[in-house]
Amino acid sequence: MRLHHVGIAVEDLEAAKARYLLLGYRVLAEGEVAAQGVRVAMLQGEGETLLELLAPLGPDTPVGRFLAKRGPGLHHLAFATPRILEDLARLRQEGAQAIDETPRPGFGGHRVAFLHPSFGLGVLWELVEEA
């Protein structure tokens, strides 16, 4: 699987976007994933480099709790797959603890599934299905 994007938890989405724009990134898409209580800005750098900035809609959301516990910074690594169900099953057979037993809707209309950071050596992994 190739790296799809790097997810970064931020407290202030506008300030974070401004910082990365200084590096030449551009805003590719913005929106909300209401089910996860998060505002998202997907930024693109040179080539296919994508950064996903995540700001919580409130403190009692997954990203809100992450920020309260760890502060801003790396939230997850996302890996692209054309076969999310097969890859999720294969990784679970290899010992991955799935946060999502079945894929759920993610930003941009992709189906996604998260794996516990214990399998990712301390880093939350996200599988992103690409057509």
mmCIF file of the C-alpha atoms, coordinates in Angstrom:
data_MODEL
# 
_entry.id   MODEL 
# 
loop_
_atom_site.group_PDB 
_atom_site.id 
_atom_site.type_symbol 
_atom_site.label_atom_id 
_atom_site.label_alt_id 
_atom_site.label_comp_id 
_atom_site.label_asym_id 
_atom_site.label_entity_id 
_atom_site.label_seq_id 
_atom_site.pdbx_PDB_ins_code 
_atom_site.Cartn_x 
_atom_site.Cartn_y 
_atom_site.Cartn_z 
_atom_site.occupancy 
_atom_site.B_iso_or_equiv 
_atom_site.pdbx_formal_charge 
_atom_site.auth_seq_id 
_atom_site.auth_comp_id 
_atom_site.auth_asym_id 
_atom_site.auth_atom_id 
_atom_site.pdbx_PDB_model_num 
ATOM 1   C CA . MET A 1 1   ? 0.000   0.000   0.000  1.00 0.00 ? 1   MET A CA 1 
ATOM 2   C CA . ARG A 1 2   ? 1.179   3.503   -0.670 1.00 0.00 ? 2   ARG A CA 1 
ATOM 3   C CA . LEU A 1 3   ? 0.959   6.339   1.806  1.00 0.00 ? 3   LEU A CA 1 
ATOM 4   C CA . HIS A 1 4   ? -2.272  8.196   1.065  1.00 0.00 ? 4   HIS A CA 1 
ATOM 5   C CA . HIS A 1 5   ? -1.932  11.067  3.552  1.00 0.00 ? 5   HIS A CA 1 
ATOM 6   C CA . VAL A 1 6   ? -0.627  12.152  6.931  1.00 0.00 ? 6   VAL A CA 1 
ATOM 7   C CA . GLY A 1 7   ? -3.269  13.228  9.444  1.00 0.00 ? 7   GLY A CA 1 
ATOM 8   C CA . ILE A 1 8   ? -2.372  16.077  11.790 1.00 0.00 ? 8   ILE A CA 1 
ATOM 9   C CA . ALA A 1 9   ? -4.550  17.083  14.758 1.00 0.00 ? 9   ALA A CA 1 
ATOM 10  C CA . VAL A 1 10  ? -4.785  20.859  15.201 1.00 0.00 ? 10  VAL A CA 1 
ATOM 11  C CA . GLU A 1 11  ? -6.669  23.163  17.535 1.00 0.00 ? 11  GLU A CA 1 
ATOM 12  C CA . ASP A 1 12  ? -7.154  26.000  15.024 1.00 0.00 ? 12  ASP A CA 1 
ATOM 13  C CA . LEU A 1 13  ? -7.771  24.894  11.444 1.00 0.00 ? 13  LEU A CA 1 
ATOM 14  C CA . GLU A 1 14  ? -7.319  28.354  9.901  1.00 0.00 ? 14  GLU A CA 1 
ATOM 15  C CA . ALA A 1 15  ? -4.007  28.974  11.665 1.00 0.00 ? 15  ALA A CA 1 
ATOM 16  C CA . ALA A 1 16  ? -2.760  25.510  10.700 1.00 0.00 ? 16  ALA A CA 1 
ATOM 17  C CA . LYS A 1 17  ? -3.720  26.005  7.052  1.00 0.00 ? 17  LYS A CA 1 
ATOM 18  C CA . ALA A 1 18  ? -1.883  29.341  6.991  1.00 0.00 ? 18  ALA A CA 1 
ATOM 19  C CA . ARG A 1 19  ? 1.263   27.699  8.348  1.00 0.00 ? 19  ARG A CA 1 
ATOM 20  C CA . TYR A 1 20  ? 1.326   24.968  5.697  1.00 0.00 ? 20  TYR A CA 1 
ATOM 21  C CA . LEU A 1 21  ? 0.477   27.409  2.912  1.00 0.00 ? 21  LEU A CA 1 
ATOM 22  C CA . LEU A 1 22  ? 3.800   29.071  3.730  1.00 0.00 ? 22  LEU A CA 1 
ATOM 23  C CA . LEU A 1 23  ? 5.471   25.846  2.573  1.00 0.00 ? 23  LEU A CA 1 
ATOM 24  C CA . GLY A 1 24  ? 3.711   25.888  -0.777 1.00 0.00 ? 24  GLY A CA 1 
ATOM 25  C CA . TYR A 1 25  ? 0.835   23.563  0.066  1.00 0.00 ? 25  TYR A CA 1 
ATOM 26  C CA . ARG A 1 26  ? -2.589  24.390  -1.352 1.00 0.00 ? 26  ARG A CA 1 
ATOM 27  C CA . VAL A 1 27  ? -6.041  23.600  -0.020 1.00 0.00 ? 27  VAL A CA 1 
ATOM 28  C CA . LEU A 1 28  ? -7.431  20.726  -2.055 1.00 0.00 ? 28  LEU A CA 1 
ATOM 29  C CA . ALA A 1 29  ? -10.719 20.262  -0.149 1.00 0.00 ? 29  ALA A CA 1 
ATOM 30  C CA . GLU A 1 30  ? -12.406 21.246  3.110  1.00 0.00 ? 30  GLU A CA 1 
ATOM 31  C CA . GLY A 1 31  ? -15.398 19.954  4.990  1.00 0.00 ? 31  GLY A CA 1 
ATOM 32  C CA . GLU A 1 32  ? -16.758 18.129  8.006  1.00 0.00 ? 32  GLU A CA 1 
ATOM 33  C CA . VAL A 1 33  ? -17.093 14.524  8.979  1.00 0.00 ? 33  VAL A CA 1 
ATOM 34  C CA . ALA A 1 34  ? -20.006 15.052  11.348 1.00 0.00 ? 34  ALA A CA 1 
ATOM 35  C CA . ALA A 1 35  ? -20.037 11.431  12.530 1.00 0.00 ? 35  ALA A CA 1 
ATOM 36  C CA . GLN A 1 36  ? -16.488 11.939  13.852 1.00 0.00 ? 36  GLN A CA 1 
ATOM 37  C CA . GLY A 1 37  ? -17.023 15.508  15.062 1.00 0.00 ? 37  GLY A CA 1 
ATOM 38  C CA . VAL A 1 38  ? -14.179 16.911  12.983 1.00 0.00 ? 38  VAL A CA 1 
ATOM 39  C CA . ARG A 1 39  ? -13.487 19.689  10.479 1.00 0.00 ? 39  ARG A CA 1 
ATOM 40  C CA . VAL A 1 40  ? -10.999 18.691  7.793  1.00 0.00 ? 40  VAL A CA 1 
ATOM 41  C CA . ALA A 1 41  ? -8.724  20.512  5.383  1.00 0.00 ? 41  ALA A CA 1 
ATOM 42  C CA . MET A 1 42  ? -6.916  18.331  2.854  1.00 0.00 ? 42  MET A CA 1 
ATOM 43  C CA . LEU A 1 43  ? -3.751  20.026  1.617  1.00 0.00 ? 43  LEU A CA 1 
ATOM 44  C CA . GLN A 1 44  ? -1.637  19.045  -1.351 1.00 0.00 ? 44  GLN A CA 1 
ATOM 45  C CA . GLY A 1 45  ? 2.047   19.692  -1.785 1.00 0.00 ? 45  GLY A CA 1 
ATOM 46  C CA . GLU A 1 46  ? 4.336   18.747  -4.638 1.00 0.00 ? 46  GLU A CA 1 
ATOM 47  C CA . GLY A 1 47  ? 3.207   15.666  -6.531 1.00 0.00 ? 47  GLY A CA 1 
ATOM 48  C CA . GLU A 1 48  ? 0.831   13.504  -4.554 1.00 0.00 ? 48  GLU A CA 1 
ATOM 49  C CA . THR A 1 49  ? 1.849   14.639  -1.067 1.00 0.00 ? 49  THR A CA 1 
ATOM 50  C CA . LEU A 1 50  ? -1.308  15.070  1.037  1.00 0.00 ? 50  LEU A CA 1 
ATOM 51  C CA . LEU A 1 51  ? -1.707  16.407  4.559  1.00 0.00 ? 51  LEU A CA 1 
ATOM 52  C CA . GLU A 1 52  ? -5.051  16.142  6.340  1.00 0.00 ? 52  GLU A CA 1 
ATOM 53  C CA . LEU A 1 53  ? -5.528  18.775  9.035  1.00 0.00 ? 53  LEU A CA 1 
ATOM 54  C CA . LEU A 1 54  ? -8.106  17.729  11.643 1.00 0.00 ? 54  LEU A CA 1 
ATOM 55  C CA . ALA A 1 55  ? -9.800  20.172  14.034 1.00 0.00 ? 55  ALA A CA 1 
ATOM 56  C CA . PRO A 1 56  ? -12.413 18.952  16.505 1.00 0.00 ? 56  PRO A CA 1 
ATOM 57  C CA . LEU A 1 57  ? -15.958 20.275  16.509 1.00 0.00 ? 57  LEU A CA 1 
ATOM 58  C CA . GLY A 1 58  ? -15.934 19.885  20.287 1.00 0.00 ? 58  GLY A CA 1 
ATOM 59  C CA . PRO A 1 59  ? -13.900 18.518  23.184 1.00 0.00 ? 59  PRO A CA 1 
ATOM 60  C CA . ASP A 1 60  ? -15.835 15.241  23.447 1.00 0.00 ? 60  ASP A CA 1 
ATOM 61  C CA . THR A 1 61  ? -14.892 13.979  19.978 1.00 0.00 ? 61  THR A CA 1 
ATOM 62  C CA . PRO A 1 62  ? -12.075 11.606  19.009 1.00 0.00 ? 62  PRO A CA 1 
ATOM 63  C CA . VAL A 1 63  ? -9.793  14.441  17.854 1.00 0.00 ? 63  VAL A CA 1 
ATOM 64  C CA . GLY A 1 64  ? -10.876 16.653  20.768 1.00 0.00 ? 64  GLY A CA 1 
ATOM 65  C CA . ARG A 1 65  ? -9.862  13.933  23.242 1.00 0.00 ? 65  ARG A CA 1 
ATOM 66  C CA . PHE A 1 66  ? -6.617  13.338  21.316 1.00 0.00 ? 66  PHE A CA 1 
ATOM 67  C CA . LEU A 1 67  ? -5.698  17.029  21.598 1.00 0.00 ? 67  LEU A CA 1 
ATOM 68  C CA . ALA A 1 68  ? -6.557  17.133  25.309 1.00 0.00 ? 68  ALA A CA 1 
ATOM 69  C CA . LYS A 1 69  ? -4.332  14.125  25.981 1.00 0.00 ? 69  LYS A CA 1 
ATOM 70  C CA . ARG A 1 70  ? -1.423  14.671  23.551 1.00 0.00 ? 70  ARG A CA 1 
ATOM 71  C CA . GLY A 1 71  ? -1.709  18.170  22.118 1.00 0.00 ? 71  GLY A CA 1 
ATOM 72  C CA . PRO A 1 72  ? -1.430  19.032  18.437 1.00 0.00 ? 72  PRO A CA 1 
ATOM 73  C CA . GLY A 1 73  ? 0.651   16.887  16.130 1.00 0.00 ? 73  GLY A CA 1 
ATOM 74  C CA . LEU A 1 74  ? 0.737   13.631  14.203 1.00 0.00 ? 74  LEU A CA 1 
ATOM 75  C CA . HIS A 1 75  ? -2.623  11.898  14.480 1.00 0.00 ? 75  HIS A CA 1 
ATOM 76  C CA . HIS A 1 76  ? -2.420  9.080   11.918 1.00 0.00 ? 76  HIS A CA 1 
ATOM 77  C CA . LEU A 1 77  ? -0.876  7.668   8.784  1.00 0.00 ? 77  LEU A CA 1 
ATOM 78  C CA . ALA A 1 78  ? -3.328  6.702   6.037  1.00 0.00 ? 78  ALA A CA 1 
ATOM 79  C CA . PHE A 1 79  ? -2.622  3.985   3.506  1.00 0.00 ? 79  PHE A CA 1 
ATOM 80  C CA . ALA A 1 80  ? -4.443  3.628   0.180  1.00 0.00 ? 80  ALA A CA 1 
ATOM 81  C CA . THR A 1 81  ? -6.008  0.322   -0.803 1.00 0.00 ? 81  THR A CA 1 
ATOM 82  C CA . PRO A 1 82  ? -8.344  -0.677  -3.621 1.00 0.00 ? 82  PRO A CA 1 
ATOM 83  C CA . ARG A 1 83  ? -9.646  -3.582  -1.465 1.00 0.00 ? 83  ARG A CA 1 
ATOM 84  C CA . ILE A 1 84  ? -10.340 -2.292  2.024  1.00 0.00 ? 84  ILE A CA 1 
ATOM 85  C CA . LEU A 1 85  ? -12.349 -5.319  3.192  1.00 0.00 ? 85  LEU A CA 1 
ATOM 86  C CA . GLU A 1 86  ? -9.677  -7.789  2.094  1.00 0.00 ? 86  GLU A CA 1 
ATOM 87  C CA . ASP A 1 87  ? -6.816  -5.744  3.533  1.00 0.00 ? 87  ASP A CA 1 
ATOM 88  C CA . LEU A 1 88  ? -8.648  -5.129  6.809  1.00 0.00 ? 88  LEU A CA 1 
ATOM 89  C CA . ALA A 1 89  ? -9.265  -8.883  7.177  1.00 0.00 ? 89  ALA A CA 1 
ATOM 90  C CA . ARG A 1 90  ? -5.652  -9.712  6.257  1.00 0.00 ? 90  ARG A CA 1 
ATOM 91  C CA . LEU A 1 91  ? -4.208  -7.235  8.774  1.00 0.00 ? 91  LEU A CA 1 
ATOM 92  C CA . ARG A 1 92  ? -6.556  -8.511  11.493 1.00 0.00 ? 92  ARG A CA 1 
ATOM 93  C CA . GLN A 1 93  ? -5.291  -12.051 10.797 1.00 0.00 ? 93  GLN A CA 1 
ATOM 94  C CA . GLU A 1 94  ? -1.766  -10.702 11.300 1.00 0.00 ? 94  GLU A CA 1 
ATOM 95  C CA . GLY A 1 95  ? -2.701  -9.397  14.747 1.00 0.00 ? 95  GLY A CA 1 
ATOM 96  C CA . ALA A 1 96  ? -3.981  -5.884  14.094 1.00 0.00 ? 96  ALA A CA 1 
ATOM 97  C CA . GLN A 1 97  ? -6.687  -4.701  16.447 1.00 0.00 ? 97  GLN A CA 1 
ATOM 98  C CA . ALA A 1 98  ? -9.329  -3.005  14.313 1.00 0.00 ? 98  ALA A CA 1 
ATOM 99  C CA . ILE A 1 99  ? -10.976 0.101   15.701 1.00 0.00 ? 99  ILE A CA 1 
ATOM 100 C CA . ASP A 1 100 ? -13.465 -0.260  12.856 1.00 0.00 ? 100 ASP A CA 1 
ATOM 101 C CA . GLU A 1 101 ? -14.694 -3.806  12.315 1.00 0.00 ? 101 GLU A CA 1 
ATOM 102 C CA . THR A 1 102 ? -16.222 -2.642  9.028  1.00 0.00 ? 102 THR A CA 1 
ATOM 103 C CA . PRO A 1 103 ? -15.318 0.413   6.940  1.00 0.00 ? 103 PRO A CA 1 
ATOM 104 C CA . ARG A 1 104 ? -17.114 3.681   7.610  1.00 0.00 ? 104 ARG A CA 1 
ATOM 105 C CA . PRO A 1 105 ? -17.578 6.847   5.546  1.00 0.00 ? 105 PRO A CA 1 
ATOM 106 C CA . GLY A 1 106 ? -14.554 9.117   5.678  1.00 0.00 ? 106 GLY A CA 1 
ATOM 107 C CA . PHE A 1 107 ? -13.634 12.505  4.286  1.00 0.00 ? 107 PHE A CA 1 
ATOM 108 C CA . GLY A 1 108 ? -14.065 12.923  0.552  1.00 0.00 ? 108 GLY A CA 1 
ATOM 109 C CA . GLY A 1 109 ? -16.506 10.026  0.268  1.00 0.00 ? 109 GLY A CA 1 
ATOM 110 C CA . HIS A 1 110 ? -13.854 7.345   0.804  1.00 0.00 ? 110 HIS A CA 1 
ATOM 111 C CA . ARG A 1 111 ? -14.539 4.261   2.892  1.00 0.00 ? 111 ARG A CA 1 
ATOM 112 C CA . VAL A 1 112 ? -12.032 4.121   5.760  1.00 0.00 ? 112 VAL A CA 1 
ATOM 113 C CA . ALA A 1 113 ? -11.088 1.867   8.655  1.00 0.00 ? 113 ALA A CA 1 
ATOM 114 C CA . PHE A 1 114 ? -8.728  2.567   11.541 1.00 0.00 ? 114 PHE A CA 1 
ATOM 115 C CA . LEU A 1 115 ? -6.317  0.163   13.232 1.00 0.00 ? 115 LEU A CA 1 
ATOM 116 C CA . HIS A 1 116 ? -5.201  0.534   16.834 1.00 0.00 ? 116 HIS A CA 1 
ATOM 117 C CA . PRO A 1 117 ? -1.842  2.300   17.350 1.00 0.00 ? 117 PRO A CA 1 
ATOM 118 C CA . SER A 1 118 ? -0.411  -0.777  19.078 1.00 0.00 ? 118 SER A CA 1 
ATOM 119 C CA . PHE A 1 119 ? -0.171  -2.471  15.668 1.00 0.00 ? 119 PHE A CA 1 
ATOM 120 C CA . GLY A 1 120 ? 1.323   0.632   14.044 1.00 0.00 ? 120 GLY A CA 1 
ATOM 121 C CA . LEU A 1 121 ? 4.136   0.805   16.618 1.00 0.00 ? 121 LEU A CA 1 
ATOM 122 C CA . GLY A 1 122 ? 2.443   3.676   18.428 1.00 0.00 ? 122 GLY A CA 1 
ATOM 123 C CA . VAL A 1 123 ? 0.917   5.291   15.334 1.00 0.00 ? 123 VAL A CA 1 
ATOM 124 C CA . LEU A 1 124 ? -2.788  5.117   14.437 1.00 0.00 ? 124 LEU A CA 1 
ATOM 125 C CA . TRP A 1 125 ? -3.214  3.610   10.957 1.00 0.00 ? 125 TRP A CA 1 
ATOM 126 C CA . GLU A 1 126 ? -6.078  4.414   8.616  1.00 0.00 ? 126 GLU A CA 1 
ATOM 127 C CA . LEU A 1 127 ? -6.944  2.353   5.548  1.00 0.00 ? 127 LEU A CA 1 
ATOM 128 C CA . VAL A 1 128 ? -8.467  4.487   2.772  1.00 0.00 ? 128 VAL A CA 1 
ATOM 129 C CA . GLU A 1 129 ? -10.263 2.780   -0.086 1.00 0.00 ? 129 GLU A CA 1 
ATOM 130 C CA . GLU A 1 130 ? -9.512  4.228   -3.493 1.00 0.00 ? 130 GLU A CA 1 
ATOM 131 C CA . ALA A 1 131 ? -11.404 3.190   -6.590 1.00 0.00 ? 131 ALA A CA 1 
# 
